[in-house]
mmCIF file of C-alpha atoms and ligand atoms in Angstrom:
data_model
loop_
_atom_site.group_PDB
_atom_site.id
_atom_site.type_symbol
_atom_site.label_atom_id
_atom_site.label_comp_id
_atom_site.label_asym_id
_atom_site.label_seq_id
_atom_site.Cartn_x
_atom_site.Cartn_y
_atom_site.Cartn_z
ATOM 1 C CA MET A 1 53.289 106.361 112.629
ATOM 2 C CA SER A 2 51.135 104.223 109.838
ATOM 3 C CA LYS A 3 50.028 107.936 108.759
ATOM 4 C CA LYS A 4 49.530 107.672 104.204
ATOM 5 C CA ASN A 5 51.658 110.235 103.443
ATOM 6 C CA LEU A 6 54.808 111.058 105.433
ATOM 7 C CA LYS A 7 56.010 115.495 105.409
ATOM 8 C CA LEU A 8 59.592 115.628 105.801
ATOM 9 C CA GLY A 9 61.608 118.415 106.860
ATOM 10 C CA LEU A 10 65.313 118.299 105.585
ATOM 11 C CA PHE A 11 67.747 119.923 106.374
ATOM 12 C CA GLY A 12 70.852 120.482 103.904
ATOM 13 C CA PHE A 13 70.405 120.051 100.402
ATOM 14 C CA GLY A 14 74.068 118.951 99.934
ATOM 15 C CA CYS A 15 75.282 115.922 98.110
ATOM 16 C CA VAL A 16 72.987 113.349 100.097
ATOM 17 C CA GLY A 17 70.061 116.749 100.332
ATOM 18 C CA GLN A 18 69.782 116.614 96.369
ATOM 19 C CA GLY A 19 70.531 112.750 96.259
ATOM 20 C CA LEU A 20 67.319 112.480 98.039
ATOM 21 C CA TYR A 21 65.821 114.747 96.098
ATOM 22 C CA HIS A 22 65.970 112.205 93.240
ATOM 23 C CA VAL A 23 65.574 108.996 94.384
ATOM 24 C CA LEU A 24 62.644 110.296 96.141
ATOM 25 C CA HIS A 25 61.047 111.587 93.125
ATOM 26 C CA GLU A 26 62.313 108.523 91.181
ATOM 27 C CA THR A 27 60.980 106.311 93.634
ATOM 28 C CA HIS A 28 56.921 105.786 93.201
ATOM 29 C CA GLY A 29 56.374 103.098 96.239
ATOM 30 C CA VAL A 30 57.985 105.765 99.334
ATOM 31 C CA LYS A 31 54.666 107.783 100.385
ATOM 32 C CA ALA A 32 56.515 110.538 101.656
ATOM 33 C CA GLU A 33 56.801 114.300 100.042
ATOM 34 C CA ILE A 34 59.290 117.065 100.945
ATOM 35 C CA LYS A 35 57.548 119.909 102.655
ATOM 36 C CA LYS A 36 60.736 121.975 103.647
ATOM 37 C CA ILE A 37 64.301 122.246 103.611
ATOM 38 C CA CYS A 38 66.251 124.151 105.437
ATOM 39 C CA VAL A 39 69.408 125.613 104.502
ATOM 40 C CA LYS A 40 72.762 127.994 105.629
ATOM 41 C CA HIS A 41 73.917 129.343 102.454
ATOM 42 C CA HIS A 42 71.613 132.130 101.235
ATOM 43 C CA ASN A 43 72.791 133.232 97.901
ATOM 44 C CA LYS A 44 73.607 129.974 96.368
ATOM 45 C CA THR A 45 71.947 129.230 93.438
ATOM 46 C CA ARG A 46 69.870 125.765 93.939
ATOM 47 C CA PRO A 47 67.918 123.192 91.367
ATOM 48 C CA ILE A 48 64.302 123.100 92.322
ATOM 49 C CA SER A 49 61.946 125.868 93.291
ATOM 50 C CA GLU A 50 62.926 128.344 96.395
ATOM 51 C CA SER A 51 59.631 128.268 98.014
ATOM 52 C CA PHE A 52 60.858 124.680 99.196
ATOM 53 C CA PHE A 53 63.954 126.730 101.297
ATOM 54 C CA THR A 54 63.564 128.539 104.526
ATOM 55 C CA PHE A 55 66.610 129.328 106.271
ATOM 56 C CA ASN A 56 65.407 129.370 109.649
ATOM 57 C CA LYS A 57 65.100 126.153 111.122
ATOM 58 C CA GLU A 58 62.001 126.288 113.904
ATOM 59 C CA GLU A 59 59.855 126.630 110.182
ATOM 60 C CA ILE A 60 60.584 122.574 110.206
ATOM 61 C CA LEU A 61 61.311 121.953 113.946
ATOM 62 C CA ASN A 62 58.027 123.617 114.939
ATOM 63 C CA ASP A 63 55.755 122.808 112.640
ATOM 64 C CA PRO A 64 53.296 120.049 113.364
ATOM 65 C CA GLU A 65 52.641 118.708 110.558
ATOM 66 C CA ILE A 66 55.785 117.502 109.787
ATOM 67 C CA ASP A 67 56.548 113.853 110.613
ATOM 68 C CA VAL A 68 59.929 113.471 109.411
ATOM 69 C CA VAL A 69 63.257 115.430 110.234
ATOM 70 C CA VAL A 70 65.689 114.494 108.086
ATOM 71 C CA GLU A 71 69.056 115.396 109.603
ATOM 72 C CA LEU A 72 71.305 115.588 106.282
ATOM 73 C CA ILE A 73 74.282 118.471 107.169
ATOM 74 C CA ASP A 74 77.550 118.508 108.076
ATOM 75 C CA ASP A 75 77.927 120.145 111.210
ATOM 76 C CA ALA A 76 78.617 117.247 114.021
ATOM 77 C CA LYS A 77 77.659 119.518 116.822
ATOM 78 C CA ALA A 78 74.255 121.583 115.198
ATOM 79 C CA ALA A 79 72.952 118.116 113.612
ATOM 80 C CA PHE A 80 72.952 116.841 117.440
ATOM 81 C CA GLU A 81 70.798 119.955 118.121
ATOM 82 C CA ILE A 82 68.713 119.742 115.484
ATOM 83 C CA VAL A 83 68.088 115.349 116.453
ATOM 84 C CA LYS A 84 67.280 116.373 120.196
ATOM 85 C CA THR A 85 64.859 119.254 119.125
ATOM 86 C CA ALA A 86 63.056 117.589 116.650
ATOM 87 C CA LEU A 87 62.392 113.551 118.816
ATOM 88 C CA GLU A 88 61.145 116.476 121.929
ATOM 89 C CA HIS A 89 58.876 118.105 119.538
ATOM 90 C CA GLY A 90 57.310 115.062 118.869
ATOM 91 C CA LYS A 91 59.061 114.330 115.564
ATOM 92 C CA ALA A 92 60.663 110.865 113.869
ATOM 93 C CA VAL A 93 64.578 111.421 112.968
ATOM 94 C CA VAL A 94 66.809 110.166 109.729
ATOM 95 C CA THR A 95 70.242 111.097 110.068
ATOM 96 C CA ALA A 96 73.225 109.873 107.965
ATOM 97 C CA ASN A 97 75.807 112.174 110.614
ATOM 98 C CA LYS A 98 77.911 109.173 111.167
ATOM 99 C CA LYS A 99 80.261 111.929 113.635
ATOM 100 C CA MET A 100 77.323 113.158 115.471
ATOM 101 C CA LEU A 101 75.817 109.623 115.683
ATOM 102 C CA ALA A 102 79.184 108.053 117.029
ATOM 103 C CA GLU A 103 80.091 111.200 119.447
ATOM 104 C CA HIS A 104 76.299 110.741 120.980
ATOM 105 C CA LEU A 105 75.011 107.776 120.472
ATOM 106 C CA GLU A 106 74.120 106.421 123.935
ATOM 107 C CA GLU A 107 72.092 109.788 124.765
ATOM 108 C CA ILE A 108 70.216 109.793 121.025
ATOM 109 C CA TYR A 109 69.538 105.964 122.515
ATOM 110 C CA ASP A 110 68.524 107.632 125.404
ATOM 111 C CA LEU A 111 66.437 109.987 123.805
ATOM 112 C CA GLN A 112 64.477 107.303 122.044
ATOM 113 C CA ARG A 113 63.227 106.579 124.846
ATOM 114 C CA LYS A 114 62.356 109.376 126.697
ATOM 115 C CA HIS A 115 59.737 111.018 123.991
ATOM 116 C CA GLY A 116 58.871 107.477 121.800
ATOM 117 C CA LYS A 117 60.274 108.335 118.651
ATOM 118 C CA PRO A 118 62.762 106.510 116.498
ATOM 119 C CA VAL A 119 66.109 107.828 115.062
ATOM 120 C CA LEU A 120 67.006 105.656 112.168
ATOM 121 C CA TYR A 121 70.513 105.607 110.298
ATOM 122 C CA GLU A 122 70.787 103.581 107.864
ATOM 123 C CA GLY A 123 72.730 106.103 105.600
ATOM 124 C CA SER A 124 75.137 106.463 108.236
ATOM 125 C CA VAL A 125 77.490 102.994 108.006
ATOM 126 C CA CYS A 126 79.104 102.620 104.853
ATOM 127 C CA GLY A 127 76.497 104.302 102.330
ATOM 128 C CA SER A 128 74.219 102.276 100.615
ATOM 129 C CA ILE A 129 74.635 98.866 102.386
ATOM 130 C CA PRO A 130 72.151 97.572 104.646
ATOM 131 C CA ILE A 131 74.073 96.786 106.736
ATOM 132 C CA LEU A 132 72.669 98.118 110.541
ATOM 133 C CA ARG A 133 69.164 96.680 110.199
ATOM 134 C CA ASN A 134 70.566 93.218 108.923
ATOM 135 C CA LEU A 135 72.593 93.437 112.332
ATOM 136 C CA GLU A 136 69.533 94.135 114.102
ATOM 137 C CA GLU A 137 66.413 91.619 112.650
ATOM 138 C CA TYR A 138 68.438 88.741 110.777
ATOM 139 C CA TYR A 139 71.469 88.952 113.310
ATOM 140 C CA ASP A 140 69.303 88.717 115.911
ATOM 141 C CA ASN A 141 71.581 86.564 118.125
ATOM 142 C CA ASP A 142 74.507 87.029 120.241
ATOM 143 C CA LEU A 143 76.497 84.781 117.642
ATOM 144 C CA ILE A 144 78.478 87.643 115.940
ATOM 145 C CA ASN A 145 82.610 87.010 116.275
ATOM 146 C CA SER A 146 83.194 90.340 114.057
ATOM 147 C CA ILE A 147 82.714 92.519 111.894
ATOM 148 C CA GLU A 148 85.113 94.064 109.439
ATOM 149 C CA GLY A 149 85.486 95.596 105.897
ATOM 150 C CA ILE A 150 86.048 98.861 104.233
ATOM 151 C CA PHE A 151 84.039 101.120 105.738
ATOM 152 C CA ASN A 152 85.117 104.472 103.537
ATOM 153 C CA GLY A 153 84.373 105.340 99.860
ATOM 154 C CA SER A 154 87.121 107.782 99.334
ATOM 155 C CA THR A 155 90.078 106.406 101.035
ATOM 156 C CA ASN A 156 88.924 103.198 98.994
ATOM 157 C CA TYR A 157 89.251 105.593 95.967
ATOM 158 C CA ILE A 158 92.222 107.047 96.022
ATOM 159 C CA LEU A 159 94.022 103.939 97.047
ATOM 160 C CA THR A 160 92.329 102.412 93.866
ATOM 161 C CA LYS A 161 93.265 105.587 92.295
ATOM 162 C CA VAL A 162 96.697 105.258 93.286
ATOM 163 C CA PHE A 163 97.611 101.983 93.118
ATOM 164 C CA GLU A 164 95.747 100.838 90.105
ATOM 165 C CA GLU A 165 96.529 103.857 87.633
ATOM 166 C CA LYS A 166 99.440 105.177 89.688
ATOM 167 C CA LYS A 167 97.724 108.777 89.949
ATOM 168 C CA SER A 168 99.261 111.049 92.558
ATOM 169 C CA TYR A 169 98.059 111.233 96.047
ATOM 170 C CA SER A 170 96.754 114.576 96.031
ATOM 171 C CA ASP A 171 95.163 114.242 92.856
ATOM 172 C CA ALA A 172 93.050 111.077 93.893
ATOM 173 C CA LEU A 173 91.953 112.882 96.681
ATOM 174 C CA LYS A 174 91.470 116.044 94.842
ATOM 175 C CA LYS A 175 88.645 114.297 92.939
ATOM 176 C CA ALA A 176 87.181 112.145 95.130
ATOM 177 C CA GLN A 177 85.995 115.327 96.926
ATOM 178 C CA GLU A 178 84.895 116.382 93.417
ATOM 179 C CA LEU A 179 83.127 113.504 93.014
ATOM 180 C CA GLY A 180 81.144 113.879 96.362
ATOM 181 C CA PHE A 181 82.791 111.338 98.474
ATOM 182 C CA ALA A 182 84.687 113.356 100.581
ATOM 183 C CA GLU A 183 83.794 115.081 103.526
ATOM 184 C CA SER A 184 84.457 118.336 103.721
ATOM 185 C CA ASP A 185 87.313 118.177 105.732
ATOM 186 C CA PRO A 186 88.844 114.976 103.827
ATOM 187 C CA SER A 187 91.940 114.516 106.940
ATOM 188 C CA LEU A 188 88.214 112.366 108.655
ATOM 189 C CA ASP A 189 88.311 110.811 105.460
ATOM 190 C CA VAL A 190 92.372 110.266 104.578
ATOM 191 C CA GLN A 191 93.238 109.953 108.653
ATOM 192 C CA GLY A 192 90.398 106.747 109.238
ATOM 193 C CA TYR A 193 88.134 109.294 111.257
ATOM 194 C CA ASP A 194 85.637 108.882 109.226
ATOM 195 C CA PRO A 195 85.002 104.268 109.491
ATOM 196 C CA LYS A 196 85.880 104.582 112.902
ATOM 197 C CA TYR A 197 82.211 106.441 113.451
ATOM 198 C CA LYS A 198 80.935 104.435 111.409
ATOM 199 C CA LEU A 199 82.869 101.686 113.045
ATOM 200 C CA VAL A 200 81.583 102.663 116.375
ATOM 201 C CA ILE A 201 77.796 102.631 115.164
ATOM 202 C CA ALA A 202 78.045 99.116 114.353
ATOM 203 C CA ILE A 203 80.402 97.833 117.350
ATOM 204 C CA ALA A 204 76.269 99.130 118.832
ATOM 205 C CA HIS A 205 74.286 97.271 116.543
ATOM 206 C CA THR A 206 76.732 93.949 116.192
ATOM 207 C CA PHE A 207 77.820 93.480 120.220
ATOM 208 C CA GLY A 208 75.191 96.410 122.695
ATOM 209 C CA VAL A 209 78.380 98.434 123.167
ATOM 210 C CA PHE A 210 78.329 102.181 123.433
ATOM 211 C CA VAL A 211 81.951 103.089 122.502
ATOM 212 C CA LYS A 212 83.030 106.350 122.472
ATOM 213 C CA PRO A 213 84.938 107.221 119.472
ATOM 214 C CA GLU A 214 88.190 108.340 121.221
ATOM 215 C CA GLU A 215 88.784 104.988 122.983
ATOM 216 C CA VAL A 216 89.192 103.738 119.007
ATOM 217 C CA ILE A 217 92.341 103.781 117.834
ATOM 218 C CA ASN A 218 92.370 105.607 114.194
ATOM 219 C CA ILE A 219 95.345 104.916 111.652
ATOM 220 C CA GLY A 220 94.809 106.686 108.387
ATOM 221 C CA ILE A 221 96.188 106.652 104.994
ATOM 222 C CA ASP A 222 98.046 109.627 104.801
ATOM 223 C CA ARG A 223 101.265 107.872 105.638
ATOM 224 C CA ILE A 224 101.605 105.555 102.897
ATOM 225 C CA SER A 225 104.485 106.198 100.849
ATOM 226 C CA ASP A 226 105.472 104.988 97.246
ATOM 227 C CA LEU A 227 108.105 102.630 98.460
ATOM 228 C CA ASP A 228 104.494 101.044 100.907
ATOM 229 C CA LEU A 229 103.328 100.194 97.358
ATOM 230 C CA LYS A 230 106.226 98.625 95.652
ATOM 231 C CA PHE A 231 106.204 96.719 98.517
ATOM 232 C CA ALA A 232 102.652 95.550 98.096
ATOM 233 C CA ARG A 233 102.480 95.078 94.562
ATOM 234 C CA ASP A 234 105.834 93.186 94.457
ATOM 235 C CA ASN A 235 104.584 91.076 96.580
ATOM 236 C CA GLY A 236 100.845 90.515 95.379
ATOM 237 C CA TYR A 237 99.555 92.237 97.612
ATOM 238 C CA PHE A 238 96.596 95.888 97.898
ATOM 239 C CA ILE A 239 96.263 97.845 100.503
ATOM 240 C CA LYS A 240 93.091 98.576 102.071
ATOM 241 C CA LEU A 241 91.770 100.896 104.667
ATOM 242 C CA ILE A 242 89.968 98.330 106.830
ATOM 243 C CA ALA A 243 87.511 99.331 110.155
ATOM 244 C CA ARG A 244 87.509 95.491 112.425
ATOM 245 C CA ALA A 245 85.822 94.952 115.426
ATOM 246 C CA PHE A 246 85.566 91.702 116.929
ATOM 247 C CA LYS A 247 84.505 89.490 120.060
ATOM 248 C CA ALA A 248 87.132 87.727 122.308
ATOM 249 C CA ASP A 249 87.202 86.584 126.098
ATOM 250 C CA GLY A 250 84.311 88.399 125.961
ATOM 251 C CA LYS A 251 85.844 91.559 125.476
ATOM 252 C CA ILE A 252 84.805 93.734 122.166
ATOM 253 C CA TYR A 253 88.179 94.967 120.189
ATOM 254 C CA GLY A 254 87.930 97.652 117.820
ATOM 255 C CA PHE A 255 90.353 99.418 115.688
ATOM 256 C CA VAL A 256 90.970 100.946 111.894
ATOM 257 C CA ALA A 257 94.031 100.932 110.201
ATOM 258 C CA PRO A 258 95.251 99.958 106.702
ATOM 259 C CA GLN A 259 96.237 97.056 105.948
ATOM 260 C CA PHE A 260 98.118 94.772 103.038
ATOM 261 C CA ILE A 261 95.570 92.456 100.943
ATOM 262 C CA GLU A 262 96.236 89.423 99.596
ATOM 263 C CA ALA A 263 94.928 89.088 96.158
ATOM 264 C CA VAL A 264 92.750 86.500 96.810
ATOM 265 C CA ASN A 265 90.691 88.083 99.349
ATOM 266 C CA PRO A 266 87.392 89.246 98.387
ATOM 267 C CA LEU A 267 88.360 92.516 99.899
ATOM 268 C CA ALA A 268 90.958 93.141 97.613
ATOM 269 C CA SER A 269 88.721 93.299 94.260
ATOM 270 C CA VAL A 270 86.648 95.538 95.833
ATOM 271 C CA ARG A 271 87.813 99.175 94.354
ATOM 272 C CA ASN A 272 86.923 102.790 94.203
ATOM 273 C CA GLU A 273 84.546 104.097 96.304
ATOM 274 C CA PHE A 274 83.269 100.686 96.676
ATOM 275 C CA ASN A 275 82.952 99.552 100.692
ATOM 276 C CA ALA A 276 82.541 96.228 101.732
ATOM 277 C CA VAL A 277 81.391 94.424 105.406
ATOM 278 C CA GLN A 278 81.821 91.319 106.480
ATOM 279 C CA VAL A 279 79.777 89.676 109.370
ATOM 280 C CA GLN A 280 81.670 86.424 110.585
ATOM 281 C CA GLY A 281 78.403 84.536 112.982
ATOM 282 C CA ALA A 282 79.519 81.294 115.184
ATOM 283 C CA PHE A 283 77.086 78.780 112.724
ATOM 284 C CA ALA A 284 76.613 81.083 109.110
ATOM 285 C CA GLU A 285 80.572 81.583 108.850
ATOM 286 C CA LYS A 286 81.508 84.827 107.066
ATOM 287 C CA GLN A 287 79.042 86.692 105.101
ATOM 288 C CA LEU A 288 80.538 90.069 102.498
ATOM 289 C CA PHE A 289 78.265 92.697 101.545
ATOM 290 C CA ILE A 290 79.336 94.823 99.377
ATOM 291 C CA GLY A 291 78.193 98.329 97.900
ATOM 292 C CA LYS A 292 78.763 102.109 97.206
ATOM 293 C CA GLY A 293 79.714 103.503 100.399
ATOM 294 C CA ALA A 294 79.707 107.168 99.415
ATOM 295 C CA GLY A 295 77.835 109.297 96.855
ATOM 296 C CA SER A 296 75.045 111.485 95.880
ATOM 297 C CA TYR A 297 72.007 108.606 94.663
ATOM 298 C CA PRO A 298 73.955 105.365 96.649
ATOM 299 C CA THR A 299 73.337 107.313 100.221
ATOM 300 C CA GLY A 300 70.211 109.397 99.700
ATOM 301 C CA SER A 301 69.109 105.920 98.455
ATOM 302 C CA ALA A 302 70.068 104.346 101.793
ATOM 303 C CA VAL A 303 67.993 108.083 103.410
ATOM 304 C CA LEU A 304 64.798 106.818 101.403
ATOM 305 C CA SER A 305 65.335 103.281 102.683
ATOM 306 C CA ASP A 306 64.549 104.813 106.337
ATOM 307 C CA ILE A 307 62.063 107.346 105.718
ATOM 308 C CA SER A 308 60.372 104.105 104.086
ATOM 309 C CA ALA A 309 60.875 102.046 106.917
ATOM 310 C CA LEU A 310 59.344 104.880 108.706
ATOM 311 C CA THR A 311 56.121 104.489 106.743
ATOM 312 C CA TYR A 312 55.647 100.547 108.626
ATOM 313 C CA ASP A 313 56.772 102.352 112.289
ATOM 314 C CA TYR A 314 60.409 100.891 111.987
ATOM 315 C CA ALA A 315 62.557 101.384 115.186
ATOM 316 C CA TYR A 316 65.852 100.145 115.792
ATOM 317 C CA GLU A 317 65.611 97.710 118.901
ATOM 318 C CA TYR A 318 69.268 97.885 120.041
ATOM 319 C CA LYS A 319 68.628 94.205 120.435
ATOM 320 C CA LYS A 320 71.960 93.445 121.548
ATOM 321 C CA LEU A 321 71.947 96.140 124.056
ATOM 322 C CA LEU A 322 69.327 95.260 125.467
ATOM 323 C CA GLN A 323 71.076 91.260 125.768
ATOM 324 C CA GLY A 324 72.482 92.509 128.659
ATOM 325 C CA ASP A 325 76.077 91.210 128.309
ATOM 326 C CA ASN A 326 78.120 94.313 128.993
ATOM 327 C CA HIS A 327 81.015 93.474 127.544
ATOM 328 C CA GLU A 328 84.046 95.547 127.470
ATOM 329 C CA PHE A 329 85.638 97.853 124.875
ATOM 330 C CA SER A 330 89.619 97.012 124.934
ATOM 331 C CA ASN A 331 92.223 98.041 122.963
ATOM 332 C CA ALA A 332 94.649 95.349 124.696
ATOM 333 C CA LEU A 333 95.940 94.155 121.874
ATOM 334 C CA LEU A 334 98.944 93.043 119.665
ATOM 335 C CA VAL A 335 98.789 93.027 116.002
ATOM 336 C CA ASP A 336 101.560 92.234 113.093
ATOM 337 C CA VAL A 337 102.652 95.564 111.218
ATOM 338 C CA PHE A 338 105.000 96.951 108.778
ATOM 339 C CA VAL A 339 106.360 100.098 109.952
ATOM 340 C CA SER A 340 108.487 102.560 107.964
ATOM 341 C CA PHE A 341 110.225 105.329 109.177
ATOM 342 C CA GLU A 342 112.823 107.862 109.131
ATOM 343 C CA LEU A 343 115.924 107.407 110.563
ATOM 344 C CA GLY A 344 116.378 108.760 113.280
ATOM 345 C CA THR A 345 113.103 108.874 114.238
ATOM 346 C CA ASN A 346 112.480 106.797 117.807
ATOM 347 C CA ILE A 347 111.340 103.607 117.221
ATOM 348 C CA THR A 348 113.168 100.438 117.975
ATOM 349 C CA ILE A 349 113.240 96.732 118.197
ATOM 350 C CA GLN A 350 112.372 96.744 122.005
ATOM 351 C CA ASP A 351 108.738 98.402 121.412
ATOM 352 C CA PHE A 352 108.244 94.994 120.006
ATOM 353 C CA ALA A 353 106.080 92.842 121.638
ATOM 354 C CA LYS A 354 107.959 90.137 118.528
ATOM 355 C CA PHE A 355 110.327 91.375 116.364
ATOM 356 C CA GLU A 356 110.438 90.006 112.937
ATOM 357 C CA SER A 357 112.740 91.672 110.551
ATOM 358 C CA GLY A 358 113.813 94.756 109.425
ATOM 359 C CA TYR A 359 115.854 96.581 106.948
ATOM 360 C CA ALA A 360 116.981 100.024 105.677
ATOM 361 C CA ALA A 361 116.205 101.615 102.281
ATOM 362 C CA GLN A 362 116.088 105.365 100.650
ATOM 363 C CA GLY A 363 116.730 106.714 104.146
ATOM 364 C CA LYS A 364 113.891 104.849 105.335
ATOM 365 C CA GLN A 365 114.036 102.003 108.547
ATOM 366 C CA TYR A 366 111.419 99.171 107.082
ATOM 367 C CA MET A 367 110.739 97.318 110.925
ATOM 368 C CA VAL A 368 108.226 94.268 110.661
ATOM 369 C CA GLY A 369 106.972 92.116 113.872
ATOM 370 C CA GLN A 370 104.342 92.069 116.465
ATOM 371 C CA VAL A 371 103.653 95.050 118.456
ATOM 372 C CA SER A 372 100.741 96.300 120.660
ATOM 373 C CA LEU A 373 97.455 98.702 119.451
ATOM 374 C CA SER A 374 98.881 101.525 121.522
ATOM 375 C CA LYS A 375 102.205 101.625 120.920
ATOM 376 C CA LEU A 376 101.013 101.921 117.096
ATOM 377 C CA GLN A 377 98.848 105.315 118.766
ATOM 378 C CA GLN A 378 101.912 106.900 119.644
ATOM 379 C CA TRP A 379 103.801 106.322 116.347
ATOM 380 C CA SER A 380 100.686 107.423 114.486
ATOM 381 C CA ALA A 381 101.500 110.582 116.010
ATOM 382 C CA LEU A 382 105.432 111.091 114.999
ATOM 383 C CA GLU A 383 105.804 112.597 112.032
ATOM 384 C CA GLY A 384 106.787 110.116 108.939
ATOM 385 C CA VAL A 385 106.017 106.944 110.322
ATOM 386 C CA GLY A 386 103.737 104.426 107.848
ATOM 387 C CA ILE A 387 102.388 102.017 109.652
ATOM 388 C CA ILE A 388 100.374 99.347 107.681
ATOM 389 C CA LEU A 389 98.904 95.640 109.229
ATOM 390 C CA ALA A 390 100.182 92.337 107.750
ATOM 391 C CA PRO A 391 98.163 90.631 105.339
ATOM 392 C CA ASN A 392 95.908 87.695 107.611
ATOM 393 C CA SER A 393 97.521 90.167 110.857
ATOM 394 C CA SER A 394 97.048 87.931 114.061
ATOM 395 C CA PHE A 395 95.571 89.362 116.962
ATOM 396 C CA VAL A 396 96.572 88.740 120.689
ATOM 397 C CA ALA A 397 94.688 89.702 123.463
ATOM 398 C CA LEU A 398 97.275 91.175 125.924
ATOM 399 C CA ASP A 399 95.084 91.465 128.999
ATOM 400 C CA SER A 400 93.590 87.641 128.873
ATOM 401 C CA ALA A 401 94.367 84.928 131.303
ATOM 402 C CA SER A 402 95.884 82.817 128.548
ATOM 403 C CA THR A 403 96.990 85.617 125.922
ATOM 404 C CA ASP A 404 96.252 82.825 123.299
ATOM 405 C CA LEU A 405 96.270 83.884 119.591
ATOM 406 C CA VAL A 406 92.756 84.111 118.818
ATOM 407 C CA GLU A 407 93.529 82.222 115.941
ATOM 408 C CA GLU A 408 89.841 82.048 113.983
ATOM 409 C CA LEU A 409 90.026 85.787 113.620
ATOM 410 C CA LYS A 410 92.603 86.202 111.680
ATOM 411 C CA SER A 411 92.006 88.972 109.417
ATOM 412 C CA ALA A 412 89.499 88.633 106.277
HETATM 413 N N1 HSE B 1 83.428 110.470 103.197
HETATM 414 C C1 HSE B 1 82.878 109.298 102.999
HETATM 415 C C2 HSE B 1 83.430 108.533 102.795
HETATM 416 C C3 HSE B 1 81.199 109.883 102.958
HETATM 417 O O1 HSE B 1 84.129 108.327 102.195
HETATM 418 O O2 HSE B 1 83.321 107.213 102.956
HETATM 419 C C4 HSE B 1 80.495 108.639 102.711
HETATM 420 O O3 HSE B 1 80.024 107.963 104.180
#
């Protein structure tokens, strides 16, 4: 690309689009300017000159002067069509649309190769934390054992407010929406879909595996009860929604679930909309990245960093994929959990691979023990069942020949 000044065609002018506009104008080093912005709604007052806006996507996609399409809309289906057409028209793409990327990553990989144009998406995973380019460039080897952390700002914000300030769950969620952290459909945040999409993208750049989002189990924070919070406080734990993926016996495992976190764990101090990504390598060992994972300017700055990378012709090489290890993705895993449910729910001791303890309190039944991920997925579909991973849960591969504990992969 290496042109003097990149011309950008922007799709969407919501929270992240406006954030990008702001950071682009405050930053002097990036040689790029917005030529047009395509938006959907006609009757909205917008904070910049009307001359920027169009309602016709062809005005951007067919403009030969526009080098880069920056896709920042909400609708994953429409976003994929924009990305596809932009590449077909010889334009580079920057996007922060994690749902679209997670659902179409392999196709987007193929389209980049076919059309010889890059798609960059640092802003799609953990907002301002520069994780994807680090996975591609710094961790340019196959020795990463695991990647895990807090991949969703809204739920971390909600958990912080509920836990520390005793705010109600609904008030905290409302505030997360007002602050522009939550998705327009906030169930994507609280039910763990959003961090799952990010995990799917991270898995491709960490282990070279394309996983479909529907293959990855996600359990959200929406079932966490006052009793769970009390249990956490009484035992000196925090609760965090953790996304994790790791390699064991040549397979890749990955899932999203809430977990009790000990106060000494560095993730315990990651509060509000901050995210954290912990990468564990064979030699470098644990490294922790912390930064704002949601919000207009932090995400806008990640998008701007991608635009800047295009000015020096950067493209993801998908290095782990090209190493050709062909790891299989598996859910055949036992984890240690605390399960809470209404008396009468069809959950019994026999469901546990290893049962540790159980008690009843305030009309609820609690059980603690080791359970398969697939069982957890079944339970998460049942009304009123709360699932929280034990602190330092072990992970036991169900289908490994040895079924050894993956000791070194003990969580965080
Ligand atoms: N809803 C997302 C979050 C926005 O809360 O993390 C950033 O991806």
